[in-house]
Amino acid sequence: MSIIDTVSAALKAERDVFPIGRSVCGNDILCAHRGGYAGKQLIVTAAIHARECYTAHVVLRQIAEFAGGGNDGVYFVPLVNPDGALFFESGDTQGSAVLERFKDRHRTWKANADGVDLNCNFDANWGTGEQNKRTVGASDYIGEYPLCAPESLALCRFTERVKPSMTVSYHCMGGELYWEFFQSGVRRVRDEKLADLIAKRIDVKKVDGDLHSAGGYKDFCVQTLGIPAVTIELIKAGEHPFGYEDFLPDILKNAHLPKFILDIL
């Protein structure tokens, strides 16, 4: 079963499920909400990069474990890049001329079906990252302009509507947590304290002072929305491509993280 089918099947059992948008190839980007709506809201995303699509299993486990109750709630988006995920798993190009052109690279692919790296496509110092590229490819292509990709646009607009208290994004690899994007003063103190607590909770390294990337979802949340946001890089060591089994320790460590974060916000 593909990761798209796995996510769809898991979310069928949820009462509050809806698409936040569609991918280049027309696949739904599904979201499930658990908990109340009147209190703090958290957005948790995974699989924005194709070859990291099994981070979706971490979010699916969180959905199953989050009991809800009270006013606080969580929006879970397990698979931001469904086209890329399917291409990574099987080489299925879904009619995309770009994916067909790069078919021999599907096991290292990070981008969407148009070759845009979604985590470089947000309007947060767009195009200024050290590894940013101006040409279509497996990774790091920033796109023609911010939010040109339907997936990043959908996630951006959805986040603006929800106005969450915080966001969490799952990637791999490195066993690290990133939290900075030029915030200062009270906001910086707040965000670093949260990052410290989260990193200790799930046994990853909090990375300070690394501001060489740009245009990411976390960057947009920090810069434009003024909220704390973290990018969590799962799997401490290894080499892509990773399989489901490689994520099992992280699935367990992160199973109750949404509740933990809501409690400390």
Tab-separated table of C-alpha atoms in Angstrom:
chain	number	residue	atom	x	y	z
A	1	MET	CA	0.000	0.000	0.000
A	2	SER	CA	1.379	3.423	-0.929
A	3	ILE	CA	1.843	6.124	1.695
A	4	ILE	CA	-0.988	8.074	0.031
A	5	ASP	CA	-3.313	5.076	0.495
A	6	THR	CA	-2.048	4.515	4.032
A	7	VAL	CA	-2.802	8.102	5.038
A	8	SER	CA	-6.212	8.066	3.325
A	9	ALA	CA	-7.176	4.794	5.008
A	10	ALA	CA	-6.058	5.988	8.444
A	11	LEU	CA	-7.946	9.264	8.172
A	12	LYS	CA	-11.191	7.612	7.073
A	13	ALA	CA	-11.733	6.673	10.705
A	14	GLU	CA	-11.511	10.307	11.812
A	15	ARG	CA	-14.621	12.429	12.234
A	16	ASP	CA	-13.089	15.766	11.235
A	17	VAL	CA	-11.097	15.328	8.008
A	18	PHE	CA	-10.864	17.685	5.049
A	19	PRO	CA	-8.456	18.667	2.260
A	20	ILE	CA	-6.560	21.929	2.703
A	21	GLY	CA	-5.857	21.950	-1.033
A	22	ARG	CA	-4.669	19.829	-3.936
A	23	SER	CA	-1.286	18.949	-5.331
A	24	VAL	CA	0.034	19.583	-8.840
A	25	CYS	CA	-1.328	16.187	-9.942
A	26	GLY	CA	-4.673	16.685	-8.208
A	27	ASN	CA	-4.134	14.635	-5.068
A	28	ASP	CA	-5.864	15.900	-1.928
A	29	ILE	CA	-3.660	17.274	0.861
A	30	LEU	CA	-5.609	15.864	3.789
A	31	CYS	CA	-5.894	17.305	7.273
A	32	ALA	CA	-7.444	15.801	10.415
A	33	HIS	CA	-8.428	17.847	13.449
A	34	ARG	CA	-8.699	16.504	16.969
A	35	GLY	CA	-9.702	18.308	20.130
A	36	GLY	CA	-11.572	21.534	20.663
A	37	TYR	CA	-11.577	24.722	18.632
A	38	ALA	CA	-11.962	27.445	21.256
A	39	GLY	CA	-8.481	27.186	22.787
A	40	LYS	CA	-4.897	26.929	21.600
A	41	GLN	CA	-4.408	25.322	18.196
A	42	LEU	CA	-1.346	23.467	16.936
A	43	ILE	CA	-0.547	22.568	13.317
A	44	VAL	CA	1.617	19.487	12.786
A	45	THR	CA	2.886	18.711	9.281
A	46	ALA	CA	5.043	16.015	7.707
A	47	ALA	CA	6.275	14.802	4.336
A	48	ILE	CA	6.822	18.184	2.706
A	49	HIS	CA	9.814	16.468	1.081
A	50	ALA	CA	9.141	13.416	-1.071
A	51	ARG	CA	11.933	11.154	0.143
A	52	GLU	CA	10.926	11.954	3.730
A	53	CYS	CA	7.346	10.788	3.210
A	54	TYR	CA	7.422	8.156	5.958
A	55	THR	CA	7.520	10.948	8.517
A	56	ALA	CA	3.767	10.773	7.877
A	57	HIS	CA	3.685	7.676	10.113
A	58	VAL	CA	4.789	9.819	13.058
A	59	VAL	CA	1.806	12.097	12.544
A	60	LEU	CA	-0.612	9.199	12.040
A	61	ARG	CA	0.485	7.771	15.381
A	62	GLN	CA	-0.012	11.171	17.004
A	63	ILE	CA	-3.555	11.337	15.660
A	64	ALA	CA	-4.313	7.924	17.127
A	65	GLU	CA	-2.847	8.887	20.520
A	66	PHE	CA	-4.319	12.376	20.861
A	67	ALA	CA	-7.377	11.995	23.040
A	68	GLY	CA	-8.593	15.566	22.739
A	69	GLY	CA	-10.909	16.943	25.356
A	70	GLY	CA	-11.011	20.541	26.477
A	71	ASN	CA	-10.737	23.557	24.219
A	72	ASP	CA	-7.290	22.977	22.725
A	73	GLY	CA	-6.902	21.205	19.399
A	74	VAL	CA	-4.465	19.994	16.771
A	75	TYR	CA	-4.599	20.099	12.992
A	76	PHE	CA	-2.607	17.179	11.583
A	77	VAL	CA	-1.379	17.298	7.957
A	78	PRO	CA	0.532	14.021	7.484
A	79	LEU	CA	1.364	14.275	3.768
A	80	VAL	CA	1.990	17.756	2.378
A	81	ASN	CA	3.624	16.462	-0.821
A	82	PRO	CA	1.564	13.483	-2.048
A	83	ASP	CA	2.808	13.647	-5.653
A	84	GLY	CA	6.431	13.566	-4.579
A	85	ALA	CA	5.748	10.761	-2.111
A	86	LEU	CA	4.214	8.523	-4.773
A	87	PHE	CA	7.087	9.291	-7.146
A	88	PHE	CA	9.638	8.465	-4.440
A	89	GLU	CA	7.988	5.153	-3.594
A	90	SER	CA	7.274	3.779	-7.051
A	91	GLY	CA	8.586	6.087	-9.757
A	92	ASP	CA	4.994	6.860	-10.786
A	93	THR	CA	5.204	10.163	-12.681
A	94	GLN	CA	1.408	10.701	-12.712
A	95	GLY	CA	1.680	12.386	-16.098
A	96	SER	CA	4.196	15.006	-14.954
A	97	ALA	CA	6.722	15.918	-17.635
A	98	VAL	CA	9.154	17.049	-14.944
A	99	LEU	CA	8.978	13.769	-13.040
A	100	GLU	CA	9.309	11.815	-16.280
A	101	ARG	CA	12.464	13.745	-17.048
A	102	PHE	CA	13.974	12.857	-13.676
A	103	LYS	CA	12.563	9.347	-13.388
A	104	ASP	CA	15.946	7.771	-12.641
A	105	ARG	CA	16.273	9.987	-9.536
A	106	HIS	CA	12.999	9.114	-7.844
A	107	ARG	CA	14.631	7.547	-4.761
A	108	THR	CA	16.413	10.807	-3.898
A	109	TRP	CA	13.578	13.171	-4.919
A	110	LYS	CA	12.503	15.891	-2.467
A	111	ALA	CA	10.490	18.285	-4.637
A	112	ASN	CA	6.894	18.301	-5.895
A	113	ALA	CA	5.740	17.198	-9.359
A	114	ASP	CA	6.941	20.494	-10.864
A	115	GLY	CA	10.411	20.133	-9.358
A	116	VAL	CA	9.801	22.856	-6.750
A	117	ASP	CA	11.237	22.234	-3.287
A	118	LEU	CA	8.197	23.168	-1.206
A	119	ASN	CA	10.284	24.056	1.833
A	120	CYS	CA	12.081	26.751	-0.177
A	121	ASN	CA	8.898	28.215	-1.672
A	122	PHE	CA	7.428	30.209	1.230
A	123	ASP	CA	7.620	33.996	1.377
A	124	ALA	CA	10.251	34.277	4.104
A	125	ASN	CA	13.522	35.684	2.764
A	126	TRP	CA	12.697	33.676	-0.352
A	127	GLY	CA	15.659	32.901	-2.587
A	128	THR	CA	18.362	33.909	-0.096
A	129	GLY	CA	19.305	30.471	1.252
A	130	GLU	CA	22.847	29.268	0.660
A	131	GLN	CA	21.681	26.089	-1.099
A	132	ASN	CA	18.825	27.659	-3.068
A	133	LYS	CA	18.692	26.824	-6.775
A	134	ARG	CA	17.077	28.580	-9.735
A	135	THR	CA	16.605	25.465	-11.845
A	136	VAL	CA	14.126	22.611	-11.593
A	137	GLY	CA	15.464	19.490	-9.913
A	138	ALA	CA	15.251	16.969	-7.114
A	139	SER	CA	15.803	19.532	-4.366
A	140	ASP	CA	16.406	23.181	-3.450
A	141	TYR	CA	14.647	24.782	-6.456
A	142	ILE	CA	12.827	27.813	-5.049
A	143	GLY	CA	10.225	28.082	-7.804
A	144	GLU	CA	9.445	31.035	-10.059
A	145	TYR	CA	8.079	33.082	-7.166
A	146	PRO	CA	6.999	32.552	-3.545
A	147	LEU	CA	4.048	30.178	-3.175
A	148	CYS	CA	4.003	29.276	-6.869
A	149	ALA	CA	3.534	25.620	-5.860
A	150	PRO	CA	-0.076	24.695	-5.048
A	151	GLU	CA	1.040	22.649	-2.044
A	152	SER	CA	2.962	25.462	-0.338
A	153	LEU	CA	0.219	27.947	-1.218
A	154	ALA	CA	-2.433	25.678	0.311
A	155	LEU	CA	-0.442	25.185	3.515
A	156	CYS	CA	0.282	28.909	3.789
A	157	ARG	CA	-3.330	29.994	3.332
A	158	PHE	CA	-4.571	27.266	5.665
A	159	THR	CA	-2.137	28.356	8.376
A	160	GLU	CA	-3.211	31.983	7.988
A	161	ARG	CA	-6.861	30.947	8.448
A	162	VAL	CA	-6.225	28.781	11.495
A	163	LYS	CA	-3.934	31.306	13.229
A	164	PRO	CA	-2.254	28.555	15.273
A	165	SER	CA	-0.373	29.078	18.510
A	166	MET	CA	2.559	27.084	17.112
A	167	THR	CA	3.544	24.767	14.258
A	168	VAL	CA	5.657	21.607	14.137
A	169	SER	CA	7.167	20.255	10.909
A	170	TYR	CA	8.709	16.794	10.560
A	171	HIS	CA	11.656	16.118	8.261
A	172	CYS	CA	14.608	13.746	8.254
A	173	MET	CA	17.524	13.323	8.906
A	174	GLY	CA	19.904	14.480	11.630
A	175	GLY	CA	18.191	14.165	15.018
A	176	GLU	CA	17.993	17.960	15.294
A	177	LEU	CA	15.490	20.710	16.030
A	178	TYR	CA	15.526	24.112	14.317
A	179	TRP	CA	13.631	27.039	15.803
A	180	GLU	CA	15.304	30.333	14.828
A	181	PHE	CA	14.505	32.750	12.039
A	182	PHE	CA	15.761	36.192	13.063
A	183	GLN	CA	13.275	36.683	15.890
A	184	SER	CA	14.439	38.886	18.781
A	185	GLY	CA	13.471	40.179	22.205
A	186	VAL	CA	10.571	38.578	24.033
A	187	ARG	CA	9.696	36.392	21.059
A	188	ARG	CA	13.188	34.946	20.918
A	189	VAL	CA	13.187	34.134	24.638
A	190	ARG	CA	9.770	32.491	24.322
A	191	ASP	CA	10.681	30.450	21.253
A	192	GLU	CA	14.012	29.242	22.590
A	193	LYS	CA	12.449	28.093	25.852
A	194	LEU	CA	9.870	26.049	23.950
A	195	ALA	CA	12.550	24.622	21.647
A	196	ASP	CA	14.637	23.561	24.643
A	197	LEU	CA	11.735	21.725	26.245
A	198	ILE	CA	10.666	19.995	23.027
A	199	ALA	CA	14.201	18.908	22.111
A	200	LYS	CA	14.695	17.334	25.528
A	201	ARG	CA	11.316	15.647	25.384
A	202	ILE	CA	12.054	13.777	22.130
A	203	ASP	CA	15.838	13.460	22.504
A	204	VAL	CA	17.057	15.610	19.627
A	205	LYS	CA	19.686	18.365	19.499
A	206	LYS	CA	18.454	21.964	19.551
A	207	VAL	CA	20.401	23.804	16.849
A	208	ASP	CA	21.181	27.447	17.543
A	209	GLY	CA	22.452	30.065	15.128
A	210	ASP	CA	21.967	28.166	11.857
A	211	LEU	CA	20.152	30.701	9.658
A	212	HIS	CA	21.549	29.730	6.268
A	213	SER	CA	18.283	28.375	4.861
A	214	ALA	CA	15.298	30.450	3.778
A	215	GLY	CA	11.797	30.135	2.366
A	216	GLY	CA	10.745	27.315	4.676
A	217	TYR	CA	7.373	26.775	6.325
A	218	LYS	CA	8.892	27.250	9.772
A	219	ASP	CA	10.536	30.453	8.563
A	220	PHE	CA	7.219	31.822	7.309
A	221	CYS	CA	5.472	31.010	10.594
A	222	VAL	CA	8.161	32.741	12.653
A	223	GLN	CA	8.651	35.763	10.404
A	224	THR	CA	5.150	36.522	9.115
A	225	LEU	CA	2.847	35.117	11.782
A	226	GLY	CA	5.125	35.839	14.747
A	227	ILE	CA	4.484	32.440	16.341
A	228	PRO	CA	6.911	29.806	17.579
A	229	ALA	CA	7.604	27.096	15.014
A	230	VAL	CA	10.010	24.180	14.941
A	231	THR	CA	11.418	21.898	12.284
A	232	ILE	CA	12.269	18.469	13.676
A	233	GLU	CA	14.753	16.344	11.751
A	234	LEU	CA	14.144	12.702	12.667
A	235	ILE	CA	16.629	9.776	12.419
A	236	LYS	CA	19.993	10.748	13.874
A	237	ALA	CA	22.214	9.026	11.331
A	238	GLY	CA	22.021	7.010	8.142
A	239	GLU	CA	21.573	7.461	4.440
A	240	HIS	CA	18.561	8.089	2.222
A	241	PRO	CA	16.308	6.433	1.232
A	242	PHE	CA	14.790	5.410	4.569
A	243	GLY	CA	11.951	2.936	5.069
A	244	TYR	CA	9.104	2.764	7.560
A	245	GLU	CA	11.103	0.636	10.006
A	246	ASP	CA	13.761	3.348	10.304
A	247	PHE	CA	11.192	5.684	11.830
A	248	LEU	CA	9.870	3.338	14.517
A	249	PRO	CA	11.955	4.793	17.398
A	250	ASP	CA	10.879	8.318	16.463
A	251	ILE	CA	7.249	7.268	16.118
A	252	LEU	CA	7.304	6.160	19.748
A	253	LYS	CA	9.243	9.193	21.042
A	254	ASN	CA	6.905	11.662	19.332
A	255	ALA	CA	3.586	9.913	19.889
A	256	HIS	CA	2.412	12.278	22.636
A	257	LEU	CA	4.303	15.412	21.610
A	258	PRO	CA	1.232	17.463	20.526
A	259	LYS	CA	-0.328	17.178	23.980
A	260	PHE	CA	3.020	18.027	25.594
A	261	ILE	CA	3.363	21.163	23.462
A	262	LEU	CA	-0.180	22.354	24.162
A	263	ASP	CA	0.505	21.940	27.881
A	264	ILE	CA	3.646	24.110	27.807
A	265	LEU	CA	2.392	26.825	25.453
